[in-house]
JSON list of C-alpha atoms in Angstrom, two decimals:
[
{"chain": "A", "resi": 1, "resn": "UNK", "atom": "CA", "xyz": [0.23, 0.14, 0.24]},
{"chain": "A", "resi": 2, "resn": "UNK", "atom": "CA", "xyz": [3.28, 2.90, 0.46]},
{"chain": "A", "resi": 3, "resn": "UNK", "atom": "CA", "xyz": [4.03, 1.64, -2.52]},
{"chain": "A", "resi": 4, "resn": "UNK", "atom": "CA", "xyz": [1.07, 2.17, -4.10]},
{"chain": "A", "resi": 5, "resn": "UNK", "atom": "CA", "xyz": [0.85, 5.47, -2.59]},
{"chain": "A", "resi": 6, "resn": "UNK", "atom": "CA", "xyz": [3.70, 7.01, -3.55]},
{"chain": "A", "resi": 7, "resn": "UNK", "atom": "CA", "xyz": [4.47, 5.54, -6.58]},
{"chain": "A", "resi": 8, "resn": "UNK", "atom": "CA", "xyz": [1.13, 4.87, -7.92]},
{"chain": "A", "resi": 9, "resn": "UNK", "atom": "CA", "xyz": [-0.51, 1.73, -8.18]},
{"chain": "A", "resi": 10, "resn": "UNK", "atom": "CA", "xyz": [0.73, 2.16, -12.46]},
{"chain": "A", "resi": 11, "resn": "UNK", "atom": "CA", "xyz": [4.46, 1.94, -11.19]},
{"chain": "A", "resi": 12, "resn": "UNK", "atom": "CA", "xyz": [6.21, -0.97, -12.00]},
{"chain": "A", "resi": 13, "resn": "UNK", "atom": "CA", "xyz": [7.61, -1.30, -8.42]},
{"chain": "A", "resi": 14, "resn": "UNK", "atom": "CA", "xyz": [4.29, -0.97, -7.10]},
{"chain": "A", "resi": 15, "resn": "UNK", "atom": "CA", "xyz": [3.43, -3.68, -9.91]},
{"chain": "A", "resi": 16, "resn": "UNK", "atom": "CA", "xyz": [6.24, -5.96, -8.81]},
{"chain": "A", "resi": 17, "resn": "UNK", "atom": "CA", "xyz": [4.81, -5.62, -5.36]},
{"chain": "A", "resi": 18, "resn": "UNK", "atom": "CA", "xyz": [1.84, -6.09, -5.54]},
{"chain": "A", "resi": 19, "resn": "UNK", "atom": "CA", "xyz": [2.74, -9.74, -7.74]},
{"chain": "A", "resi": 20, "resn": "UNK", "atom": "CA", "xyz": [5.04, -11.38, -4.48]},
{"chain": "A", "resi": 21, "resn": "UNK", "atom": "CA", "xyz": [2.04, -10.25, -2.62]},
{"chain": "A", "resi": 22, "resn": "UNK", "atom": "CA", "xyz": [-0.41, -12.61, -4.84]},
{"chain": "A", "resi": 23, "resn": "UNK", "atom": "CA", "xyz": [2.26, -14.77, -4.05]},
{"chain": "A", "resi": 24, "resn": "UNK", "atom": "CA", "xyz": [2.40, -14.71, -0.79]},
{"chain": "A", "resi": 25, "resn": "UNK", "atom": "CA", "xyz": [-2.06, -14.96, -0.95]},
{"chain": "A", "resi": 26, "resn": "UNK", "atom": "CA", "xyz": [-1.52, -17.88, -2.84]},
{"chain": "A", "resi": 27, "resn": "UNK", "atom": "CA", "xyz": [1.03, -19.82, -0.28]},
{"chain": "A", "resi": 28, "resn": "UNK", "atom": "CA", "xyz": [-1.15, -18.71, 2.36]},
{"chain": "A", "resi": 29, "resn": "UNK", "atom": "CA", "xyz": [-4.33, -21.02, 0.62]},
{"chain": "A", "resi": 30, "resn": "UNK", "atom": "CA", "xyz": [-6.20, -17.33, 0.36]},
{"chain": "A", "resi": 31, "resn": "UNK", "atom": "CA", "xyz": [-6.75, -18.57, -3.61]},
{"chain": "A", "resi": 32, "resn": "UNK", "atom": "CA", "xyz": [-9.77, -16.09, -4.52]},
{"chain": "A", "resi": 33, "resn": "UNK", "atom": "CA", "xyz": [-7.64, -13.41, -2.93]},
{"chain": "A", "resi": 34, "resn": "UNK", "atom": "CA", "xyz": [-4.50, -13.76, -4.92]},
{"chain": "A", "resi": 35, "resn": "UNK", "atom": "CA", "xyz": [-6.41, -14.66, -8.71]},
{"chain": "A", "resi": 36, "resn": "UNK", "atom": "CA", "xyz": [-7.69, -11.35, -8.15]},
{"chain": "A", "resi": 37, "resn": "UNK", "atom": "CA", "xyz": [-4.91, -9.70, -7.07]},
{"chain": "A", "resi": 38, "resn": "UNK", "atom": "CA", "xyz": [-2.93, -11.35, -9.97]},
{"chain": "A", "resi": 39, "resn": "UNK", "atom": "CA", "xyz": [-5.63, -10.52, -12.23]},
{"chain": "A", "resi": 40, "resn": "UNK", "atom": "CA", "xyz": [-5.02, -6.74, -11.63]},
{"chain": "A", "resi": 41, "resn": "UNK", "atom": "CA", "xyz": [-1.76, -7.23, -11.09]},
{"chain": "A", "resi": 42, "resn": "UNK", "atom": "CA", "xyz": [-1.84, -8.73, -15.95]},
{"chain": "A", "resi": 43, "resn": "UNK", "atom": "CA", "xyz": [-4.48, -5.90, -16.80]},
{"chain": "A", "resi": 44, "resn": "UNK", "atom": "CA", "xyz": [-2.19, -2.51, -14.64]},
{"chain": "A", "resi": 45, "resn": "UNK", "atom": "CA", "xyz": [1.07, -4.83, -16.72]},
{"chain": "A", "resi": 46, "resn": "UNK", "atom": "CA", "xyz": [-0.44, -5.14, -19.81]},
{"chain": "A", "resi": 47, "resn": "UNK", "atom": "CA", "xyz": [-1.95, -2.03, -19.92]},
{"chain": "A", "resi": 48, "resn": "UNK", "atom": "CA", "xyz": [1.27, 0.42, -18.86]},
{"chain": "A", "resi": 49, "resn": "UNK", "atom": "CA", "xyz": [4.73, -2.11, -20.01]},
{"chain": "A", "resi": 50, "resn": "UNK", "atom": "CA", "xyz": [2.92, -3.85, -22.53]},
{"chain": "A", "resi": 51, "resn": "UNK", "atom": "CA", "xyz": [1.99, -7.65, -23.53]},
{"chain": "A", "resi": 52, "resn": "UNK", "atom": "CA", "xyz": [5.62, -8.81, -23.75]},
{"chain": "A", "resi": 53, "resn": "UNK", "atom": "CA", "xyz": [7.55, -6.94, -21.39]},
{"chain": "A", "resi": 54, "resn": "UNK", "atom": "CA", "xyz": [9.62, -9.59, -18.85]},
{"chain": "A", "resi": 55, "resn": "UNK", "atom": "CA", "xyz": [6.99, -9.20, -16.00]},
{"chain": "A", "resi": 56, "resn": "UNK", "atom": "CA", "xyz": [4.02, -8.89, -18.19]},
{"chain": "A", "resi": 57, "resn": "UNK", "atom": "CA", "xyz": [4.76, -12.11, -18.65]},
{"chain": "A", "resi": 58, "resn": "UNK", "atom": "CA", "xyz": [5.62, -12.72, -15.10]},
{"chain": "A", "resi": 59, "resn": "UNK", "atom": "CA", "xyz": [3.06, -12.40, -13.97]},
{"chain": "A", "resi": 60, "resn": "UNK", "atom": "CA", "xyz": [0.81, -14.42, -16.15]},
{"chain": "A", "resi": 61, "resn": "UNK", "atom": "CA", "xyz": [2.68, -16.73, -15.36]},
{"chain": "A", "resi": 62, "resn": "UNK", "atom": "CA", "xyz": [2.27, -16.50, -11.61]},
{"chain": "A", "resi": 63, "resn": "UNK", "atom": "CA", "xyz": [-2.26, -16.73, -12.62]},
{"chain": "A", "resi": 64, "resn": "UNK", "atom": "CA", "xyz": [-1.09, -19.54, -15.03]},
{"chain": "A", "resi": 65, "resn": "UNK", "atom": "CA", "xyz": [0.09, -21.32, -11.84]},
{"chain": "A", "resi": 66, "resn": "UNK", "atom": "CA", "xyz": [-2.09, -20.50, -9.50]},
{"chain": "A", "resi": 67, "resn": "UNK", "atom": "CA", "xyz": [-5.11, -21.59, -12.17]},
{"chain": "A", "resi": 68, "resn": "UNK", "atom": "CA", "xyz": [-3.29, -25.13, -12.25]},
{"chain": "A", "resi": 69, "resn": "UNK", "atom": "CA", "xyz": [-3.09, -25.54, -8.88]},
{"chain": "A", "resi": 70, "resn": "UNK", "atom": "CA", "xyz": [-6.76, -25.60, -9.15]},
{"chain": "A", "resi": 71, "resn": "UNK", "atom": "CA", "xyz": [-7.31, -27.67, -11.70]},
{"chain": "A", "resi": 72, "resn": "UNK", "atom": "CA", "xyz": [-8.44, -24.73, -13.52]},
{"chain": "A", "resi": 73, "resn": "UNK", "atom": "CA", "xyz": [-6.47, -26.66, -16.58]},
{"chain": "A", "resi": 74, "resn": "UNK", "atom": "CA", "xyz": [-8.21, -25.43, -19.32]},
{"chain": "A", "resi": 75, "resn": "UNK", "atom": "CA", "xyz": [-8.10, -21.73, -18.10]},
{"chain": "A", "resi": 76, "resn": "UNK", "atom": "CA", "xyz": [-4.69, -22.14, -16.88]},
{"chain": "A", "resi": 77, "resn": "UNK", "atom": "CA", "xyz": [-3.54, -23.77, -20.50]},
{"chain": "A", "resi": 78, "resn": "UNK", "atom": "CA", "xyz": [-4.48, -20.48, -22.03]},
{"chain": "A", "resi": 79, "resn": "UNK", "atom": "CA", "xyz": [-2.24, -18.78, -20.38]},
{"chain": "A", "resi": 80, "resn": "UNK", "atom": "CA", "xyz": [0.49, -21.01, -20.48]},
{"chain": "A", "resi": 81, "resn": "UNK", "atom": "CA", "xyz": [0.57, -20.82, -24.54]},
{"chain": "A", "resi": 82, "resn": "UNK", "atom": "CA", "xyz": [0.85, -17.08, -24.30]},
{"chain": "A", "resi": 83, "resn": "UNK", "atom": "CA", "xyz": [3.23, -16.87, -21.36]},
{"chain": "A", "resi": 84, "resn": "UNK", "atom": "CA", "xyz": [5.62, -19.04, -23.01]},
{"chain": "A", "resi": 85, "resn": "UNK", "atom": "CA", "xyz": [5.19, -17.29, -26.66]},
{"chain": "A", "resi": 86, "resn": "UNK", "atom": "CA", "xyz": [5.95, -14.64, -24.59]},
{"chain": "A", "resi": 87, "resn": "UNK", "atom": "CA", "xyz": [9.23, -15.79, -23.42]},
{"chain": "A", "resi": 88, "resn": "UNK", "atom": "CA", "xyz": [10.71, -17.53, -26.04]},
{"chain": "A", "resi": 89, "resn": "UNK", "atom": "CA", "xyz": [10.05, -14.10, -28.04]},
{"chain": "A", "resi": 90, "resn": "UNK", "atom": "CA", "xyz": [11.20, -11.88, -24.86]},
{"chain": "A", "resi": 91, "resn": "UNK", "atom": "CA", "xyz": [13.91, -13.63, -23.38]},
{"chain": "A", "resi": 92, "resn": "UNK", "atom": "CA", "xyz": [15.08, -16.50, -26.76]},
{"chain": "A", "resi": 93, "resn": "UNK", "atom": "CA", "xyz": [14.00, -20.45, -26.09]},
{"chain": "A", "resi": 94, "resn": "UNK", "atom": "CA", "xyz": [17.12, -21.25, -23.94]},
{"chain": "A", "resi": 95, "resn": "UNK", "atom": "CA", "xyz": [16.74, -18.67, -21.38]},
{"chain": "A", "resi": 96, "resn": "UNK", "atom": "CA", "xyz": [16.12, -20.29, -17.99]},
{"chain": "A", "resi": 97, "resn": "UNK", "atom": "CA", "xyz": [12.75, -18.33, -16.83]},
{"chain": "A", "resi": 98, "resn": "UNK", "atom": "CA", "xyz": [11.72, -19.58, -20.72]},
{"chain": "A", "resi": 99, "resn": "UNK", "atom": "CA", "xyz": [12.68, -22.51, -20.13]},
{"chain": "A", "resi": 100, "resn": "UNK", "atom": "CA", "xyz": [10.87, -22.47, -16.53]},
{"chain": "A", "resi": 101, "resn": "UNK", "atom": "CA", "xyz": [7.72, -21.54, -18.29]},
{"chain": "A", "resi": 102, "resn": "UNK", "atom": "CA", "xyz": [8.30, -24.65, -20.41]},
{"chain": "A", "resi": 103, "resn": "UNK", "atom": "CA", "xyz": [9.03, -27.18, -17.75]},
{"chain": "A", "resi": 104, "resn": "UNK", "atom": "CA", "xyz": [5.80, -25.60, -15.42]},
{"chain": "A", "resi": 105, "resn": "UNK", "atom": "CA", "xyz": [3.13, -25.92, -18.56]},
{"chain": "A", "resi": 106, "resn": "UNK", "atom": "CA", "xyz": [3.92, -29.73, -19.34]},
{"chain": "A", "resi": 107, "resn": "UNK", "atom": "CA", "xyz": [4.21, -30.38, -15.60]},
{"chain": "A", "resi": 108, "resn": "UNK", "atom": "CA", "xyz": [0.72, -29.33, -15.21]},
{"chain": "A", "resi": 109, "resn": "UNK", "atom": "CA", "xyz": [-0.42, -30.67, -18.98]},
{"chain": "A", "resi": 110, "resn": "UNK", "atom": "CA", "xyz": [0.60, -33.43, -16.57]},
{"chain": "A", "resi": 111, "resn": "UNK", "atom": "CA", "xyz": [-1.83, -33.77, -13.42]},
{"chain": "A", "resi": 112, "resn": "UNK", "atom": "CA", "xyz": [-4.63, -31.99, -15.97]},
{"chain": "A", "resi": 113, "resn": "UNK", "atom": "CA", "xyz": [-3.98, -35.96, -17.64]},
{"chain": "A", "resi": 114, "resn": "UNK", "atom": "CA", "xyz": [-3.77, -37.60, -14.30]},
{"chain": "A", "resi": 115, "resn": "UNK", "atom": "CA", "xyz": [-6.99, -35.46, -12.98]},
{"chain": "A", "resi": 116, "resn": "UNK", "atom": "CA", "xyz": [-8.95, -37.08, -16.09]},
{"chain": "A", "resi": 117, "resn": "UNK", "atom": "CA", "xyz": [-10.59, -40.48, -15.08]},
{"chain": "A", "resi": 118, "resn": "UNK", "atom": "CA", "xyz": [-8.52, -42.71, -16.10]},
{"chain": "A", "resi": 119, "resn": "UNK", "atom": "CA", "xyz": [-6.21, -42.07, -14.71]},
{"chain": "A", "resi": 120, "resn": "UNK", "atom": "CA", "xyz": [-5.95, -44.52, -11.19]},
{"chain": "A", "resi": 121, "resn": "UNK", "atom": "CA", "xyz": [-6.16, -42.72, -8.25]},
{"chain": "A", "resi": 122, "resn": "UNK", "atom": "CA", "xyz": [-2.57, -43.95, -6.57]},
{"chain": "A", "resi": 123, "resn": "UNK", "atom": "CA", "xyz": [-0.66, -42.61, -9.98]},
{"chain": "A", "resi": 124, "resn": "UNK", "atom": "CA", "xyz": [-2.19, -38.82, -8.68]},
{"chain": "A", "resi": 125, "resn": "UNK", "atom": "CA", "xyz": [-1.56, -39.17, -5.27]},
{"chain": "A", "resi": 126, "resn": "UNK", "atom": "CA", "xyz": [2.18, -39.93, -6.01]},
{"chain": "A", "resi": 127, "resn": "UNK", "atom": "CA", "xyz": [2.49, -36.47, -8.65]},
{"chain": "A", "resi": 128, "resn": "UNK", "atom": "CA", "xyz": [0.95, -34.48, -4.57]},
{"chain": "A", "resi": 129, "resn": "UNK", "atom": "CA", "xyz": [3.49, -34.64, -3.17]},
{"chain": "A", "resi": 130, "resn": "UNK", "atom": "CA", "xyz": [6.04, -33.88, -6.72]},
{"chain": "A", "resi": 131, "resn": "UNK", "atom": "CA", "xyz": [3.05, -30.38, -6.90]},
{"chain": "A", "resi": 132, "resn": "UNK", "atom": "CA", "xyz": [4.00, -29.86, -3.69]},
{"chain": "A", "resi": 133, "resn": "UNK", "atom": "CA", "xyz": [7.99, -29.52, -3.77]},
{"chain": "A", "resi": 134, "resn": "UNK", "atom": "CA", "xyz": [7.45, -28.05, -7.35]},
{"chain": "A", "resi": 135, "resn": "UNK", "atom": "CA", "xyz": [5.17, -25.53, -5.42]},
{"chain": "A", "resi": 136, "resn": "UNK", "atom": "CA", "xyz": [7.29, -24.22, -3.46]},
{"chain": "A", "resi": 137, "resn": "UNK", "atom": "CA", "xyz": [10.89, -24.44, -5.30]},
{"chain": "A", "resi": 138, "resn": "UNK", "atom": "CA", "xyz": [8.30, -22.09, -8.29]},
{"chain": "A", "resi": 139, "resn": "UNK", "atom": "CA", "xyz": [7.19, -19.44, -5.67]},
{"chain": "A", "resi": 140, "resn": "UNK", "atom": "CA", "xyz": [10.52, -19.15, -4.06]},
{"chain": "A", "resi": 141, "resn": "UNK", "atom": "CA", "xyz": [11.70, -18.82, -7.59]},
{"chain": "A", "resi": 142, "resn": "UNK", "atom": "CA", "xyz": [9.37, -15.75, -7.64]},
{"chain": "A", "resi": 143, "resn": "UNK", "atom": "CA", "xyz": [9.98, -14.67, -5.22]},
{"chain": "A", "resi": 144, "resn": "UNK", "atom": "CA", "xyz": [13.21, -13.63, -6.90]},
{"chain": "A", "resi": 145, "resn": "UNK", "atom": "CA", "xyz": [12.54, -12.81, -9.99]},
{"chain": "A", "resi": 146, "resn": "UNK", "atom": "CA", "xyz": [10.45, -10.25, -8.55]},
{"chain": "A", "resi": 147, "resn": "UNK", "atom": "CA", "xyz": [13.56, -8.40, -6.22]},
{"chain": "A", "resi": 148, "resn": "UNK", "atom": "CA", "xyz": [15.70, -8.16, -8.88]},
{"chain": "A", "resi": 149, "resn": "UNK", "atom": "CA", "xyz": [13.37, -7.35, -11.44]},
{"chain": "A", "resi": 150, "resn": "UNK", "atom": "CA", "xyz": [12.48, -4.11, -8.20]},
{"chain": "A", "resi": 151, "resn": "UNK", "atom": "CA", "xyz": [16.38, -3.65, -8.17]},
{"chain": "A", "resi": 152, "resn": "UNK", "atom": "CA", "xyz": [16.62, -3.34, -11.97]},
{"chain": "A", "resi": 153, "resn": "UNK", "atom": "CA", "xyz": [13.15, -0.94, -12.60]},
{"chain": "A", "resi": 154, "resn": "UNK", "atom": "CA", "xyz": [14.29, 1.31, -8.64]},
{"chain": "A", "resi": 155, "resn": "UNK", "atom": "CA", "xyz": [17.82, 2.53, -9.93]}
]
């Protein structure tokens, strides 16, 4: 709230803080609040920074990940496709963030298949532990990414 008052809602540092707050809300299990914050951050980022800006793509990626974790695979797929394509164009296919986005998209597709009725329940349970570990690592990675973007934006 302080950054928003001092810098304004459209400032890149404010957007990074909003994205990080959405990640915290997600980690606390406040999914609807996190989704709302992610959507607000994404809409403002697209308007202020443009659809292919790395920070906008991060907002898109975070929202895709949240929706996938809530088993909202159709919405998540569309967002992951946009984020992956944007990262390919903006950062290049070999950039670590691009590769991570593609990897998480692939993991979401596996989860989607495992959630389908044809998959035995024990297979889905085995993947749940891996998903939890991946989620924790992803949140940590996003936090680090947000902090590095924040430093760049305040210079």
